Short mmCIF file of C-alpha atoms in Angstrom, two decimals:
data_model
loop_
_atom_site.label_atom_id
_atom_site.label_comp_id
_atom_site.label_asym_id
_atom_site.label_seq_id
_atom_site.Cartn_x
_atom_site.Cartn_y
_atom_site.Cartn_z
CA MET A 1465 2.01 19.50 -39.93
CA LYS A 1466 5.75 19.05 -39.86
CA PHE A 1467 7.45 16.49 -37.75
CA LEU A 1468 11.11 16.42 -36.44
CA TYR A 1469 12.68 13.11 -36.21
CA VAL A 1470 15.57 12.62 -33.90
CA ASN A 1471 17.98 9.01 -33.72
CA LYS A 1472 18.47 9.38 -30.08
CA LYS A 1473 21.55 7.12 -30.64
CA LYS A 1474 23.20 9.94 -32.87
CA MET A 1475 22.87 12.74 -30.01
CA THR A 1476 25.66 12.89 -28.19
CA ARG A 1477 27.09 14.61 -25.56
CA ASP A 1478 29.44 17.23 -28.34
CA LYS A 1479 25.95 17.37 -29.86
CA VAL A 1480 24.31 18.38 -26.92
CA SER A 1481 27.22 20.31 -26.14
CA SER A 1482 27.01 22.35 -29.44
CA LEU A 1483 23.44 22.43 -28.77
CA MET A 1484 23.39 24.27 -25.46
CA GLU A 1485 26.12 26.96 -27.04
CA LEU A 1486 24.02 27.89 -29.54
CA CYS A 1487 21.58 28.44 -27.12
CA LEU A 1488 23.93 30.57 -24.92
CA THR A 1489 25.03 32.28 -28.37
CA SER A 1490 21.15 33.49 -29.49
CA SER A 1491 20.47 34.40 -25.84
CA LEU A 1492 23.99 36.50 -25.48
CA ASN A 1493 22.44 38.41 -29.68
CA TYR A 1494 19.05 38.82 -28.20
CA LEU A 1495 20.35 40.39 -24.39
CA GLU A 1496 22.60 42.74 -26.30
CA SER A 1497 20.70 43.91 -29.37
CA SER A 1498 17.20 44.70 -27.65
CA PHE A 1499 16.51 42.96 -23.91
CA LYS A 1500 17.09 46.44 -22.33
CA ALA A 1501 13.99 47.11 -24.27
CA SER A 1502 12.23 44.66 -22.59
CA GLN A 1503 9.51 44.36 -19.60
CA TYR A 1504 8.39 40.58 -20.47
CA VAL A 1505 11.64 38.58 -19.61
CA PHE A 1506 13.20 38.17 -16.45
CA LEU A 1507 16.82 36.06 -16.41
CA PRO A 1508 17.04 33.56 -13.28
CA GLU A 1509 20.35 33.27 -11.09
CA ASP A 1510 21.71 30.39 -13.24
CA VAL A 1511 20.86 31.75 -16.79
CA CYS A 1512 22.61 34.85 -15.72
CA GLU A 1513 26.06 32.49 -14.59
CA ALA A 1514 26.23 30.32 -17.44
CA LEU A 1515 25.82 33.96 -19.31
CA ILE A 1516 28.60 35.21 -17.40
CA ALA A 1517 30.52 32.70 -17.78
CA LYS A 1518 30.44 32.18 -22.03
CA ARG A 1519 31.62 36.10 -22.00
CA LEU A 1520 34.31 35.65 -19.08
CA LYS A 1521 35.79 32.06 -21.98
CA GLU A 1522 35.29 34.10 -24.36
CA GLY A 1523 37.33 37.32 -23.23
CA LYS A 1524 34.03 39.34 -23.59
CA CYS A 1525 33.23 40.02 -19.66
CA THR A 1526 33.02 43.85 -19.35
CA ASP A 1527 31.27 46.88 -18.42
CA SER A 1528 29.00 47.75 -20.96
CA PHE A 1529 27.65 43.34 -20.42
CA LEU A 1530 26.94 43.81 -17.07
CA SER A 1531 25.31 46.59 -17.92
CA THR A 1532 22.47 44.30 -19.49
CA PHE A 1533 22.04 42.73 -14.84
CA SER A 1534 21.82 46.10 -14.11
CA ASN A 1535 17.75 46.15 -13.74
CA PRO A 1536 17.42 43.93 -10.44
CA SER A 1537 13.52 43.18 -11.62
CA THR A 1538 14.10 41.79 -15.01
CA SER A 1539 17.77 39.56 -13.87
CA ARG A 1540 18.15 38.11 -10.36
CA MET A 1541 22.37 37.20 -9.85
CA VAL A 1542 23.68 35.35 -6.22
CA ARG A 1543 26.91 33.64 -6.83
CA VAL A 1544 28.82 36.22 -9.59
CA ASP A 1545 32.04 34.98 -10.70
CA LEU A 1546 33.96 37.10 -12.46
CA HIS A 1547 37.74 36.42 -12.04
CA GLY A 1548 39.63 37.91 -14.95
CA ALA A 1549 37.27 39.56 -15.89
CA SER A 1550 38.43 42.87 -18.36
CA ILE A 1551 35.65 45.37 -16.07
CA THR A 1552 36.02 48.41 -14.01
CA ASP A 1553 34.48 49.87 -10.95
CA GLU A 1554 31.91 50.93 -13.35
CA GLY A 1555 30.84 47.42 -14.12
CA LEU A 1556 30.83 46.42 -10.63
CA GLY A 1557 28.06 49.57 -10.21
CA TYR A 1558 25.54 47.97 -12.90
CA ILE A 1559 25.80 44.18 -10.94
CA VAL A 1560 25.52 45.47 -6.51
CA TYR A 1561 21.85 46.29 -6.79
CA HIS A 1562 21.78 42.29 -6.59
CA PRO A 1563 21.09 40.05 -3.63
CA ILE A 1564 24.77 38.89 -3.63
CA ARG A 1565 25.63 36.28 -1.42
CA ASP A 1566 29.25 35.23 -3.18
CA LEU A 1567 31.86 37.95 -5.25
CA ASN A 1568 34.49 36.93 -7.21
CA VAL A 1569 36.49 39.56 -8.81
CA SER A 1570 40.02 38.20 -8.49
CA GLU A 1571 42.24 39.12 -11.06
CA CYS A 1572 40.38 41.98 -11.80
CA CYS A 1573 43.57 44.43 -12.43
CA GLN A 1574 41.61 47.73 -13.36
CA LEU A 1575 39.33 47.73 -9.53
CA THR A 1576 40.29 50.37 -7.48
CA LYS A 1577 39.05 50.87 -3.60
CA GLU A 1578 36.13 52.54 -6.11
CA GLY A 1579 35.79 49.15 -6.50
CA ILE A 1580 35.21 48.59 -2.85
CA LYS A 1581 32.59 50.99 -2.20
CA GLN A 1582 30.64 49.58 -5.10
CA ILE A 1583 30.40 46.73 -3.58
CA THR A 1584 29.52 48.02 -0.06
CA GLN A 1585 25.09 48.36 -1.78
CA CYS A 1586 26.03 44.45 -0.70
CA LYS A 1587 26.88 44.36 3.03
CA ASN A 1588 23.14 42.97 3.79
CA SER A 1589 23.75 40.28 1.70
CA LEU A 1590 27.19 38.69 1.13
CA PHE A 1591 29.46 35.88 2.43
CA SER A 1592 31.98 35.22 0.20
CA LEU A 1593 34.26 37.95 -1.49
CA ASN A 1594 37.19 37.22 -3.81
CA LEU A 1595 39.81 39.93 -4.32
CA GLY A 1596 42.80 38.15 -5.24
CA LYS A 1597 45.28 40.01 -7.17
CA CYS A 1598 43.66 43.07 -7.45
CA ASN A 1599 46.69 44.90 -7.36
CA LYS A 1600 45.42 48.35 -8.16
CA ILE A 1601 43.03 48.50 -5.02
CA ALA A 1602 44.86 50.96 -2.89
CA GLU A 1603 42.74 50.44 0.13
CA PHE A 1604 40.89 48.26 2.07
CA ASP A 1605 39.38 49.85 4.86
CA ASP A 1606 36.05 49.61 3.84
CA VAL A 1607 35.73 46.06 3.93
CA GLY A 1608 35.09 46.18 7.80
CA VAL A 1609 31.56 47.15 6.56
CA PHE A 1610 30.52 43.83 5.65
CA ARG A 1611 29.41 42.20 8.99
CA LYS A 1612 28.07 38.80 7.24
CA LEU A 1613 31.52 37.72 5.64
CA ARG A 1614 32.05 34.44 5.98
CA ALA A 1615 34.85 33.71 4.02
CA LEU A 1616 37.82 36.69 2.88
CA ASP A 1617 40.29 36.47 -0.36
CA VAL A 1618 42.35 39.56 -0.19
CA SER A 1619 46.20 37.70 -1.23
CA ASN A 1620 48.35 39.16 -3.53
CA THR A 1621 47.37 42.88 -2.72
CA SER A 1622 48.33 45.56 -0.92
CA PHE A 1623 46.65 44.90 1.77
CA ASP A 1624 48.24 46.02 4.92
CA GLN A 1625 48.68 46.04 8.49
CA LYS A 1626 46.55 48.78 8.34
CA SER A 1627 43.44 47.11 6.02
CA PHE A 1628 44.12 45.02 8.52
CA GLU A 1629 43.22 46.62 11.55
CA ALA A 1630 40.92 49.00 10.17
CA SER A 1631 38.51 46.48 8.86
CA ALA A 1632 38.77 42.77 11.07
CA GLN A 1633 36.68 44.60 14.31
CA GLY A 1634 33.77 44.69 11.80
CA LEU A 1635 34.66 40.87 10.53
CA SER A 1636 33.63 38.41 12.92
CA ASN A 1637 31.52 36.07 11.88
CA LEU A 1638 34.38 35.20 9.09
CA GLN A 1639 35.66 31.90 9.16
CA MET A 1640 37.62 31.53 6.30
CA LEU A 1641 40.85 34.58 5.41
CA ASN A 1642 43.16 34.92 3.04
CA MET A 1643 46.44 36.97 3.23
CA THR A 1644 48.61 35.58 1.22
CA GLU A 1645 51.05 37.12 0.19
CA THR A 1646 50.26 40.44 1.68
CA GLU A 1647 52.26 43.46 3.98
CA ILE A 1648 50.73 42.21 7.43
CA THR A 1649 53.40 42.35 10.48
CA ASP A 1650 51.39 41.61 13.16
CA LEU A 1651 48.30 39.52 13.95
CA LYS A 1652 47.24 41.06 16.51
CA PRO A 1653 43.22 42.26 14.65
CA VAL A 1654 42.79 38.40 14.72
CA GLU A 1655 41.52 38.91 18.50
CA HIS A 1656 37.85 40.12 16.66
CA LEU A 1657 38.15 37.21 14.07
CA LYS A 1658 35.92 35.09 16.43
CA SER A 1659 34.71 32.76 13.92
CA LEU A 1660 38.13 32.25 12.12
CA LYS A 1661 38.82 28.54 11.31
CA SER A 1662 40.59 29.34 8.25
CA LEU A 1663 44.06 31.20 7.90
CA ASP A 1664 46.17 31.81 4.93
CA LEU A 1665 49.36 33.21 5.74
CA SER A 1666 51.79 32.23 2.90
CA SER A 1667 54.75 34.09 1.99
CA CYS A 1668 53.19 37.50 3.97
CA ALA A 1669 57.50 37.83 4.88
CA GLY A 1670 56.38 40.72 7.20
CA LEU A 1671 54.81 38.74 9.80
CA THR A 1672 57.74 37.73 12.79
CA SER A 1673 55.49 35.91 15.54
CA VAL A 1674 52.39 33.86 15.01
CA GLU A 1675 51.83 34.49 18.80
CA PRO A 1676 48.54 36.09 18.58
CA LEU A 1677 46.86 32.94 17.29
CA LYS A 1678 46.62 31.76 20.68
CA SER A 1679 43.49 33.39 20.82
CA VAL A 1680 41.26 32.05 17.95
CA GLN A 1681 38.54 29.91 18.99
CA GLY A 1682 38.18 28.20 16.06
#
């Protein structure tokens, strides 16, 4: 029998980090080569998060990679950070059958209004949604179906007055709303946001009055 001797004094933080990196790389290689055919591996949420974070760092988080997590019986995703990923509406379609609570797709510049339609599959679980700088999304009317949503970021998008009026009635549980640099012109729809506590209106050049904010109790 062979024994592995480890000198603890030499186990520096850098070496531990390198070991973790090696484990993640090996896991990714395995997943992308054979995971789809395997029924005996389950990826818990923290592992999914770590694998996605690694692919994001490498600039390799694509639709094809997200297809790895398309089966909820072999993986579980709750917090999904895809900030700046090279994904399309198709990629979102692979993950929306998970009980996602927090979804960040900010700066995913290829997403369109069809991407929001994909996300509506998570309407019963989603609490936080970040669509910031998704500048190809032309319509946001479907945002109103996320009735459990508590945090919404539509900053630096084409979110306009029509979108605000169409979605606000369904967002009575919303506590945080970021509409920085959007095309809204009237804050009257805030009367529907009964739980609102935080509101960012930076660089909303079309606004002329904040009078409607008097109706906000939070």
